[in-house]
Coordinates of C-alpha atoms in Angstrom, one line a residue:
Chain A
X1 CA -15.6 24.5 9.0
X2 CA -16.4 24.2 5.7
X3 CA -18.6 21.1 6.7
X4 CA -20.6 23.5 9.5
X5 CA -20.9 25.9 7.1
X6 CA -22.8 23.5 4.7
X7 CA -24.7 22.1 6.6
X8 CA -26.2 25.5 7.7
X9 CA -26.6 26.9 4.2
X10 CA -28.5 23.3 3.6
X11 CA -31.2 24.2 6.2
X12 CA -31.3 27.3 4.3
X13 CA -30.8 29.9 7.6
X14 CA -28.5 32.6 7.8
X15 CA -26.3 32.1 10.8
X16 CA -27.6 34.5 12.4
X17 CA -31.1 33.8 12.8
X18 CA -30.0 30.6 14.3
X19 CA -28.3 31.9 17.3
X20 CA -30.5 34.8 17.9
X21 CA -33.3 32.7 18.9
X22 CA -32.9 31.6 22.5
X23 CA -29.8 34.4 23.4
X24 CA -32.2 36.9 24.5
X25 CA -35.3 35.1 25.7
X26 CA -33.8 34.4 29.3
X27 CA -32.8 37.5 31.7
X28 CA -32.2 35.3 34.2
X29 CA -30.3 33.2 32.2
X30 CA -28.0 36.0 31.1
X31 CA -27.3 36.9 34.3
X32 CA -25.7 33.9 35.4
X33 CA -21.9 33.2 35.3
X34 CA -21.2 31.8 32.4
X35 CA -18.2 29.7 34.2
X36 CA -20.6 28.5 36.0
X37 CA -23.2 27.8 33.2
X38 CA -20.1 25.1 31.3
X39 CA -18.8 23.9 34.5
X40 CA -22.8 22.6 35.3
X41 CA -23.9 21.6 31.6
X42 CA -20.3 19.1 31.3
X43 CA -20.6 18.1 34.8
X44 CA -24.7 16.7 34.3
X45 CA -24.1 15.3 30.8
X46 CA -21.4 13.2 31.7
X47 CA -23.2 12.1 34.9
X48 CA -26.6 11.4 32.7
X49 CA -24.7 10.2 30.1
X50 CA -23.6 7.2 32.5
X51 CA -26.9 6.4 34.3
X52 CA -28.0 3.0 33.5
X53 CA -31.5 2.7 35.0
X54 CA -34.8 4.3 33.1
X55 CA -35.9 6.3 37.1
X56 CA -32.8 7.9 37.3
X57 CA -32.6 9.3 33.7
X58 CA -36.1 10.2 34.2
X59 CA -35.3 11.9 37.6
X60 CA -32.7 13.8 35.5
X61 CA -34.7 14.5 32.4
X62 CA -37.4 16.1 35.4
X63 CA -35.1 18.2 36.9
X64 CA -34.0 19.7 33.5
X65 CA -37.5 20.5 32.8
X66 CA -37.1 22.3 36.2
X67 CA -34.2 24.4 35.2
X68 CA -35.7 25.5 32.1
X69 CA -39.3 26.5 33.5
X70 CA -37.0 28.2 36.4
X71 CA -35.4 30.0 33.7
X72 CA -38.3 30.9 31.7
X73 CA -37.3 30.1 28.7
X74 CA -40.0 30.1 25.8
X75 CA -41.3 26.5 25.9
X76 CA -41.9 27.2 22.0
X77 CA -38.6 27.4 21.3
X78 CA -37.4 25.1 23.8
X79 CA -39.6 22.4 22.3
X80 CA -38.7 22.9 18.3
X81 CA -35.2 22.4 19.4
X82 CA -35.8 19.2 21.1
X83 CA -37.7 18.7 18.1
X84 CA -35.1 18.3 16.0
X85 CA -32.8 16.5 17.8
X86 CA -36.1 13.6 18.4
X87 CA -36.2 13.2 15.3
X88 CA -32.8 11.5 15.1
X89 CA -33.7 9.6 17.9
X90 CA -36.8 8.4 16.3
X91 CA -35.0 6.9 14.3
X92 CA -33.6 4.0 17.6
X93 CA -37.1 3.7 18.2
X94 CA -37.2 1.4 14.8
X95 CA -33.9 -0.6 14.7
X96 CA -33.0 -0.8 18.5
X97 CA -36.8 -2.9 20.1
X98 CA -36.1 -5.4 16.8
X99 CA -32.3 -5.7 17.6
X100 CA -32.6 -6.7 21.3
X101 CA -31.9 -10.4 22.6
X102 CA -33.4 -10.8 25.4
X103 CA -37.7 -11.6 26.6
X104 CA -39.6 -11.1 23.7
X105 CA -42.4 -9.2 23.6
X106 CA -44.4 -9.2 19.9
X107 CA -44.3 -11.0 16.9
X108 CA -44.0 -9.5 13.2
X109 CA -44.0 -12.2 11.1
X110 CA -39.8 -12.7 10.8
X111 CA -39.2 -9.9 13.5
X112 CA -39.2 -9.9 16.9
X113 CA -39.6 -7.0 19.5
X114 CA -37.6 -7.3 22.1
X115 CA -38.3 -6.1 26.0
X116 CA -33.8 -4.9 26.4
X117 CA -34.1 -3.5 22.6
X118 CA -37.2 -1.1 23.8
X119 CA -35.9 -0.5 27.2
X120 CA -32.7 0.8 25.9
X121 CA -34.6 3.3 22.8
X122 CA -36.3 4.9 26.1
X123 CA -33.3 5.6 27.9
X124 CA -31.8 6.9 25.1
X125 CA -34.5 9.2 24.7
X126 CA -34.5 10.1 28.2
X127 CA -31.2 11.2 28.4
X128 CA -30.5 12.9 25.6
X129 CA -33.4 15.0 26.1
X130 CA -32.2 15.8 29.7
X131 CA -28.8 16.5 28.2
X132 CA -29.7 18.7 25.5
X133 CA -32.6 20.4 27.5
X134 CA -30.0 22.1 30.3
X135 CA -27.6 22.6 27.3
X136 CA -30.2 24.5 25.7
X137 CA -30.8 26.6 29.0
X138 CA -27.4 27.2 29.9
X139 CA -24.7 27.0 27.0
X140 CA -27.9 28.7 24.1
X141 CA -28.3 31.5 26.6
X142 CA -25.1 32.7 26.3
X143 CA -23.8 34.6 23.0
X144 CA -20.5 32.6 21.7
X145 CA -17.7 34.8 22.4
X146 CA -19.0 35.0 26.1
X147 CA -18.9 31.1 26.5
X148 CA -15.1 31.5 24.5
X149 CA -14.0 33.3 27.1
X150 CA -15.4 31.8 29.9
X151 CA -13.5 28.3 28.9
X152 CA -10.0 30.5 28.7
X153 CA -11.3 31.8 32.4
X154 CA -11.5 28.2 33.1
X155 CA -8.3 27.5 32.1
X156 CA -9.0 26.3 28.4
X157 CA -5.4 26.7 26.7
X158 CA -5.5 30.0 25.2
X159 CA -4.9 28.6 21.6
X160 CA -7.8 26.9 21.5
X161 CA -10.1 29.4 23.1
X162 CA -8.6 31.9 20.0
X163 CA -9.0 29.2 18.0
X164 CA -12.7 29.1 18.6
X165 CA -13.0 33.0 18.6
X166 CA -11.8 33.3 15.3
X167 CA -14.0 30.2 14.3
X168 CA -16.6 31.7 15.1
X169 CA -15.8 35.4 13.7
X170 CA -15.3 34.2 10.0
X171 CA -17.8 31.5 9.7
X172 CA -19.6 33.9 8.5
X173 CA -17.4 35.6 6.4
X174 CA -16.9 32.3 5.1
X175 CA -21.1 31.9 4.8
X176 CA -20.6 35.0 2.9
X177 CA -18.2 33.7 0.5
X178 CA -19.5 30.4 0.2
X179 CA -23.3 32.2 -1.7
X180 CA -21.0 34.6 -3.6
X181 CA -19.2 31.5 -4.8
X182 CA -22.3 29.6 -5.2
X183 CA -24.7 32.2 -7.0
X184 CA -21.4 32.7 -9.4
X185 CA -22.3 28.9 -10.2
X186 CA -25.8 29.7 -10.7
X187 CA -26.1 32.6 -12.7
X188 CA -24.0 30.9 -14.9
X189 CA -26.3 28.2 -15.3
X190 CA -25.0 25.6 -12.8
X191 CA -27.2 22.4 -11.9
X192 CA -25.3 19.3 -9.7
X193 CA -26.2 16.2 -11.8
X194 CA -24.4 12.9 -11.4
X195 CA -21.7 13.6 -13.8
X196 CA -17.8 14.4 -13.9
X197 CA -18.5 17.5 -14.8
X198 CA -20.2 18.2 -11.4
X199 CA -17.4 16.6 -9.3
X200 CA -14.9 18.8 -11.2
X201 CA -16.9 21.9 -9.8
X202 CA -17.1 20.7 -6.7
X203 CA -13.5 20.1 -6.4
X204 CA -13.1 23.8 -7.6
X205 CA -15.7 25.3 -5.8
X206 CA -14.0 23.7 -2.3
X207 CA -10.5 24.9 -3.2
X208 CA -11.2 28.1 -4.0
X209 CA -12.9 28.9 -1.0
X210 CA -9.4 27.1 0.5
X211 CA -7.4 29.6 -1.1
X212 CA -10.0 32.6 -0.3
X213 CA -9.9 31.8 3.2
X214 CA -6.0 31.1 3.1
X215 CA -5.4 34.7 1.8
X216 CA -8.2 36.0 4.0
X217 CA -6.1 34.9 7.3
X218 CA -2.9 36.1 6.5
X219 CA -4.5 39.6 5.4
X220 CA -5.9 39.1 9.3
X221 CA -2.6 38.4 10.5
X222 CA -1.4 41.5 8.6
X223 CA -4.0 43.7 10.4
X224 CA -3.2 42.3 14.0
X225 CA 0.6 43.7 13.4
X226 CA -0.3 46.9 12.3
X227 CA -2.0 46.9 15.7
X228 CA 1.0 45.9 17.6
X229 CA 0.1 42.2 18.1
X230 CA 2.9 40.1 19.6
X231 CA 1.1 37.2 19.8
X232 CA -0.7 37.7 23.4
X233 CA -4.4 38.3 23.4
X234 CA -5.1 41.1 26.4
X235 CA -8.7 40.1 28.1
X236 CA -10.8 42.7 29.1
X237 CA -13.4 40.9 30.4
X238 CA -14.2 40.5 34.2
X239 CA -16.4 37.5 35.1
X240 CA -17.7 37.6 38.7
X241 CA -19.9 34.5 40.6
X242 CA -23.1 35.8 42.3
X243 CA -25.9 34.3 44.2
X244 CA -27.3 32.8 41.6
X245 CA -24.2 31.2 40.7
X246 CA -24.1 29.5 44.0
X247 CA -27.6 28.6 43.9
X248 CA -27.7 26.7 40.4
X249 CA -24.2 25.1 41.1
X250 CA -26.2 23.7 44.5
X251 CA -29.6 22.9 43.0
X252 CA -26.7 20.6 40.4
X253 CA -25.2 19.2 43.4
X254 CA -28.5 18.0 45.0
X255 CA -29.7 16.8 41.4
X256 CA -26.9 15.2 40.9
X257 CA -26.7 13.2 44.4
X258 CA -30.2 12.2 43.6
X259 CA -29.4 11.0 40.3
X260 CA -26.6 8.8 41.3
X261 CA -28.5 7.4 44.4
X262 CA -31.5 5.9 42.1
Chain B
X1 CA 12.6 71.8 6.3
X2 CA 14.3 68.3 7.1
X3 CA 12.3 67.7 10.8
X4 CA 9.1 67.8 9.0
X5 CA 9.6 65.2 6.5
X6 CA 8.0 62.0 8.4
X7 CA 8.2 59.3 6.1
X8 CA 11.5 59.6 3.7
X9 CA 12.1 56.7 0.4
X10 CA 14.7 56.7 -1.3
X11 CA 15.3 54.2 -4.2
X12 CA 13.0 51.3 -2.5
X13 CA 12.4 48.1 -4.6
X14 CA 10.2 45.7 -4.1
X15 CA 8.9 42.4 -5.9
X16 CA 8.5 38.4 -4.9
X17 CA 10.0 38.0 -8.2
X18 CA 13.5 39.7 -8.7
X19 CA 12.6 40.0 -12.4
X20 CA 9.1 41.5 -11.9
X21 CA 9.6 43.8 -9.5
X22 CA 6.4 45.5 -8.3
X23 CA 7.3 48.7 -7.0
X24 CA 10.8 50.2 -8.9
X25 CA 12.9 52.5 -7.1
X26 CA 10.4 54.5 -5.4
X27 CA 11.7 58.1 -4.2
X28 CA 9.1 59.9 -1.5
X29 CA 9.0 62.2 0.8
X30 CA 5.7 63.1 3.5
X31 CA 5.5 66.3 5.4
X32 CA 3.8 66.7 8.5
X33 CA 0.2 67.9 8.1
X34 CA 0.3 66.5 4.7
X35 CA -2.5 65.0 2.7
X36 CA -1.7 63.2 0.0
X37 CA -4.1 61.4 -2.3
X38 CA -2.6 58.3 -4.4
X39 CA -4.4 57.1 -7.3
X40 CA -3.6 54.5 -9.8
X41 CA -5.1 51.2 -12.1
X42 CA -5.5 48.3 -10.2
X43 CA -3.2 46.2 -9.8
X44 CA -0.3 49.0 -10.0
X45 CA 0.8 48.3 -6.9
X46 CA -0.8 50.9 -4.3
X47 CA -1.8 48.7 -1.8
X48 CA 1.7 46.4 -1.7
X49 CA 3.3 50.5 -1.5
X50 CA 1.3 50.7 2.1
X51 CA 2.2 47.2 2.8
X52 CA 6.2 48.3 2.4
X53 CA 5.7 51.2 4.4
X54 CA 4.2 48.9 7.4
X55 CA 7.3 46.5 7.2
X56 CA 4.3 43.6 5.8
X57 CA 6.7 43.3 3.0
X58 CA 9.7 44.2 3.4
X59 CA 12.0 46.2 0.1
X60 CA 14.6 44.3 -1.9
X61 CA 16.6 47.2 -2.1
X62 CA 16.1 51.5 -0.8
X63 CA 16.4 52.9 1.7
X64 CA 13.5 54.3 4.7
X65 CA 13.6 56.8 7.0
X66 CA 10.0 56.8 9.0
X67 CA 9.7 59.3 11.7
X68 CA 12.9 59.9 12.1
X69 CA 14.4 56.6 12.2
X70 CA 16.0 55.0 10.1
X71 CA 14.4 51.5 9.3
X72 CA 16.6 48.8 8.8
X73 CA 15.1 45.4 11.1
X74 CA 11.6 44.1 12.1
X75 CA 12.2 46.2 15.8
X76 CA 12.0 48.9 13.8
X77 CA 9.0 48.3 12.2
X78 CA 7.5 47.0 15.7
X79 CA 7.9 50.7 16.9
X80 CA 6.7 52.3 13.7
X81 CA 3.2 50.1 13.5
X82 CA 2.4 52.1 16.9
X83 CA 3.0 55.7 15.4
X84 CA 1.5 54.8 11.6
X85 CA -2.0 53.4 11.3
X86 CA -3.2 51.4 8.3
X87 CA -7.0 51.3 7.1
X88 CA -7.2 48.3 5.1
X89 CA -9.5 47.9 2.3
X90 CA -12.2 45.5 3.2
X91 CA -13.0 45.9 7.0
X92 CA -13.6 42.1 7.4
X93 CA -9.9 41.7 7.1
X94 CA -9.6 44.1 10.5
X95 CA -12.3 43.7 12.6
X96 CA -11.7 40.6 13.7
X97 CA -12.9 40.3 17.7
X98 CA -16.5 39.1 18.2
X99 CA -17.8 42.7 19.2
X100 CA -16.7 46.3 18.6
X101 CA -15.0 47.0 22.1
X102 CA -12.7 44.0 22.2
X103 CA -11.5 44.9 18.5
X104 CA -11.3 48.8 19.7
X105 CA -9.5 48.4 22.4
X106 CA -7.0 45.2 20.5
X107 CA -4.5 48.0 19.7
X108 CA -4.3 49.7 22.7
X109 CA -3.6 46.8 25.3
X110 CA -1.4 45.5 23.1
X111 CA 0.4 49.1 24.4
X112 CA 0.5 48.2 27.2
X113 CA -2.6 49.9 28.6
X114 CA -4.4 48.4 31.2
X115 CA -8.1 47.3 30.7
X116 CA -9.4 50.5 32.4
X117 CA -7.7 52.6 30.3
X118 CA -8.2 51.3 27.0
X119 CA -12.0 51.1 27.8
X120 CA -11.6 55.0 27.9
X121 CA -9.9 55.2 24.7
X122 CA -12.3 53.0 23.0
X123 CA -15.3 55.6 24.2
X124 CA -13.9 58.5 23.2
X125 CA -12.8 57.1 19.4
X126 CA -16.0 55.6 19.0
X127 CA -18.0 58.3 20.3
X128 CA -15.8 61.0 18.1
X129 CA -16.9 58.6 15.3
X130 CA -20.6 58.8 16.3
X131 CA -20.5 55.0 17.4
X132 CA -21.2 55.8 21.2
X133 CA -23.2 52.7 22.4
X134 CA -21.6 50.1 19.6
X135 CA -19.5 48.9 22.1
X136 CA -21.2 45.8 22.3
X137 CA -22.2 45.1 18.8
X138 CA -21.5 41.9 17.2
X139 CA -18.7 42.7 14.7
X140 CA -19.7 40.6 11.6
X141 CA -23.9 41.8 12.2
X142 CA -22.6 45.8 10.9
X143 CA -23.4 47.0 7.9
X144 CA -21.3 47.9 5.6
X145 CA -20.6 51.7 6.7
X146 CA -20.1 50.8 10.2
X147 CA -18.0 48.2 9.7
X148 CA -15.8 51.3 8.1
X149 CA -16.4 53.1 10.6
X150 CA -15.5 50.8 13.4
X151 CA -12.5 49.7 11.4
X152 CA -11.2 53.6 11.3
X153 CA -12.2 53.9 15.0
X154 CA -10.0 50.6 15.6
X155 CA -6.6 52.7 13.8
X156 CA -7.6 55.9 15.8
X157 CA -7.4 54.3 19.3
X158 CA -3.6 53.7 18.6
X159 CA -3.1 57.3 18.6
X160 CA -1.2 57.3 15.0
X161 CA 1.0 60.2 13.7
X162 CA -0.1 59.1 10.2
X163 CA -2.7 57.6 8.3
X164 CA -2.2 55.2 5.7
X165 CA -6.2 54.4 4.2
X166 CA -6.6 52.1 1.4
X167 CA -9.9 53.0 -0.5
X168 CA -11.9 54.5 2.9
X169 CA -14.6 55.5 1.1
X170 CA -15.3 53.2 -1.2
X171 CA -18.9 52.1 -1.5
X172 CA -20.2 53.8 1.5
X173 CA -23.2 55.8 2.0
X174 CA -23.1 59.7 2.0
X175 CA -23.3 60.2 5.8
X176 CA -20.7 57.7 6.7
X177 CA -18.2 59.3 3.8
X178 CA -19.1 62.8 5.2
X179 CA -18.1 61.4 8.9
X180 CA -14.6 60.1 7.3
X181 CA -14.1 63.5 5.5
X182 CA -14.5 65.1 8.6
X183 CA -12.2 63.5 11.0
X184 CA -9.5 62.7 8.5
X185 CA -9.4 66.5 7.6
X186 CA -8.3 67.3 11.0
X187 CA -4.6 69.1 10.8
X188 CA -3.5 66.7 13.5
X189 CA -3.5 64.0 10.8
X190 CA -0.4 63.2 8.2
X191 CA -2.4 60.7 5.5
X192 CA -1.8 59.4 2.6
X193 CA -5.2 58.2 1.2
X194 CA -5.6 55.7 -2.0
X195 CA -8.9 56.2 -4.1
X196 CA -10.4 56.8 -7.1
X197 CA -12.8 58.7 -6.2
X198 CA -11.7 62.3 -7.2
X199 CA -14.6 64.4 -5.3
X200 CA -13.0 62.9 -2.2
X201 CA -9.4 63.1 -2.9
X202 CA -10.1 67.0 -4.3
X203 CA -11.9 67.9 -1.2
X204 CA -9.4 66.0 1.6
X205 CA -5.9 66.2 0.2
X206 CA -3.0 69.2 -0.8
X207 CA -1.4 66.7 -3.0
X208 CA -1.8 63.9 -5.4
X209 CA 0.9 61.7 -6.5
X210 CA 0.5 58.4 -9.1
X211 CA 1.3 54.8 -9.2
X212 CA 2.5 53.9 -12.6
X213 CA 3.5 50.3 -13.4
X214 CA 5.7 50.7 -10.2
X215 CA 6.5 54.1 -10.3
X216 CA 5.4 56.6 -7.9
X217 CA 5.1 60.2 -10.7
X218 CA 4.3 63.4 -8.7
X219 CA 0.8 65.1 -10.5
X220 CA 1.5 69.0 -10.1
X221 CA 1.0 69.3 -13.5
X222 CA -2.8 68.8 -13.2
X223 CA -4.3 70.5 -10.7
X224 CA -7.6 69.7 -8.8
X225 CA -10.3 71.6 -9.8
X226 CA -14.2 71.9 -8.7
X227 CA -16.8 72.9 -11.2
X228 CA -20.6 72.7 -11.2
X229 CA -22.4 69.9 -13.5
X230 CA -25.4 68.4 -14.2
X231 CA -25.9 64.8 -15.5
X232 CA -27.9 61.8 -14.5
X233 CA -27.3 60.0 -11.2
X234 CA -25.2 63.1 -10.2
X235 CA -26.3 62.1 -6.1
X236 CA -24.2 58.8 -6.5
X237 CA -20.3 59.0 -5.9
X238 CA -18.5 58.9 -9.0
X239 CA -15.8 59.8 -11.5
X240 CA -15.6 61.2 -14.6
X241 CA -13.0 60.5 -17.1
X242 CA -9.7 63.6 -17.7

């Protein structure tokens, strides 16, 4: 937790921001069951994530472009989030085409590029773009507490699903606490060098946002029993399948069959 | 009148430490209808005096008589959390569903009322607390006086007899501590309300009682009192000194 929440303070967004971007941009995303919408997204990356021959991933990669044009998701958006993910994979496109053993295909004075070492950067790229492009249509659509509950629907165990819930609820209490903690450090002057002095802060810094968070659940817990909890969470929430359900979950099947028989 | 006192202490003790007890032999009684204003330094032990009243810690010594029953094991307790509501200090600590009408209606399935039902309960406290359409507000995305707001509506929708509200007001805008005023001056309400602010306490409460390292000292000798002033940043809530 405390890793997620610096990463997120390091590319200096508020949490919120984040999340807002894509939740609202799809009706028709919305709509859908978001059962449905996890039992689709697992289902196609594992199958992708298996596929060993460059037409098929592209086949799939294709028909995730599909879905998200179906969807109408803004391509804007769509495309700085792919983005960002690229730009790890960039970084294949260097190491893998010189790591390969087999047919070579250029010289570079002591390197050599290798046909298997390219092949294998572009179905890399292919498939996690097709991954993360109907994870971006179907799981980003959905606001977090929806897709929380729709795992328990699915038969999640319900720790976990409350385990997620409350994840997600204090993060950013935690967020919070982390820049009160922080601009403490600052106004007083604080700059990380390479020094003991800087480790010993660090180590400070971490536990006391430990203990904050410690005394911050069991003053949760406190509030639960004063509201009767006896340790079973009561759902109100309904979800229902539609058409539309029906329809993605078949326009899956189909891509799927076609993915497998490349 | 015996029936009417609700909450009865007599001689209750409390510490982690047996030689630094925290709250020392604590005698008090609450009438129905009452309001009672507690005020004290920080630190004397108001909060942990609410917390012994909820069964979250439990007395090293005294005895407790809470509407009518006589509290002696957690069961009892169990039934008095549903009759006695408790607005904690910082709302973060109890809203702590992903939107309003999960944490709204938290209390009341956990009564036992089915889905329909507390749906019904959460529109009526919400809208009686001029929240009607925050159902589906993100918790943690409210500002400060909504978050209040939602937290009180959260303690109304489990009905309680009494009140128990740890600083409600503190911080908050003048609209959102005119809506608190309002609903906690109903006569339906028995409350007990820490602050320090003494505009509030002078306008909601019949009664002001003390914490003083541990001891709970009744203040009928001073009486509260409302006077016209003028001074610099007189709009802002604050206090002066006696």
């Amino acid at each position: 937790m405390t890793i997620a929440v610096v990463m997120i303070v390091m590319e200096g967004k508020s949490l919120n921001t984040l999340e807002r971007s894509l939740l609202d941009s799809s009706p028709l995303a919305q709509q859908l069951d978001p059962r449905g919408k996890i039992v689709v997204a697992v289902f196609f990356s594992m199958l992708v994530a298996m596929v060993h021959s460059i037409a098929a991933a592209a086949f799939a990669l294709a028909a995730a472009l599909v879905l998200t044009l179906c969807l109408g998701l803004p391509l804007v958006l769509v495309a700085g989030r792919l983005l960002r993910a690229n730009f790890f994979i960039m970084f294949l496109w260097f190491f893998l085409p010189l790591s390969g053993q087999g047919e070579i295909l250029a010289r570079l004075g002591p390197l050599a590029v290798h046909y298997d070492g390219l092949r294998l950067a572009g179905l890399v790229t292919l498939k996690s773009n097709a991954i993360l492009l109907v994870f971006v249509s179907l799981i980003a659509t959905s606001p977090f507490f929806v897709l929380g509950h729709a795992l328990g629907a699915l038969g999640m165990p319900r720790k976990l699903v409350q385990l997620l819930l409350f994840t997600y609820r204090y993060l950013h209490v935690m967020e919070q606490e982390y820049r009160r903690l922080r601009d403490a450090m600052a106004v007083r002057a604080f700059r990380p060098r390479t020094n003991m002095h800087t480790y010993r802060t660090y180590g400070y810094f971490l536990g006391m946002l430990l203990v904050r968070s410690f005394a911050r659940a069991e003053r949760v817990q406190q509030a639960m029993q004063c509201r009767g909890f006896n340790g079973r969470f009561h759902s109100l929430r309904n979800f229902r399948y539609s058409l539309a359900d029906g329809l993605l979950v078949l326009a899956f099947a189909v891509i799927s069959i076609g993915v497998v028989s490349i | 009148m015996q029936a009417d006192i609700v909450v009865d202490l007599n001689q209750v003790s409390f510490g982690y430490d047996v030689n630094r007890p925290i709250l020392k032999e604590l005698n008090f009684q609450l009438r129905r209808g009452e309001k009672v204003g507690l005020i004290g330094y920080n630190g004397s032990g108001k909060t942990t005096f609410f917390q012994v009243l909820m069964g979250l810690a439990r007395p090293v010594s005294g005895e407790m008589r809470i509407l009518g029953r006589h509290i002696t094991s957690d069961q009892d307790f169990v039934a008095v959390r549903q009759r006695v509501g408790l607005l904690f200090q910082d709302a973060d600590d109890q809203l702590f569903c992903p939107t309003v009408l999960e944490d709204v209606t938290f209390g009341p399935l956990n009564l036992g009322k089915s889905p329909e039902q507390a749906r019904a309960i959460a529109a009526r406290v919400l809208d009686d607390l001029g929240l009607a359409g925050f159902e589906n507000r993100v918790t943690h995305e409210l500002s400060g006086g909504e978050k209040k707001l939602v937290s009180l509506a959260t303690v109304l929708a489990m009905d309680p007899e009494i009140l128990l509200l740890d600083e409600p007001t503190n911080g908050l805008d003048e609209a959102t501590r005119e809506t608190i005023i309002a609903v906690l001056s109903r006569p339906e309400f028995t409350s007990v309300v820490i602050s320090h602010e003494f505009d509030f306490l002078g306008r909601l409460t019949n009664r002001i009682v003390s914490m003083r390292h541990g001891h709970l000292v009744e203040e009928d000798a001073e009486a509260i009192h409302s006077h016209y002033h003028v001074h610099r940043f007189g709009d802002y809530p604050h206090e002066h000194s006696p």
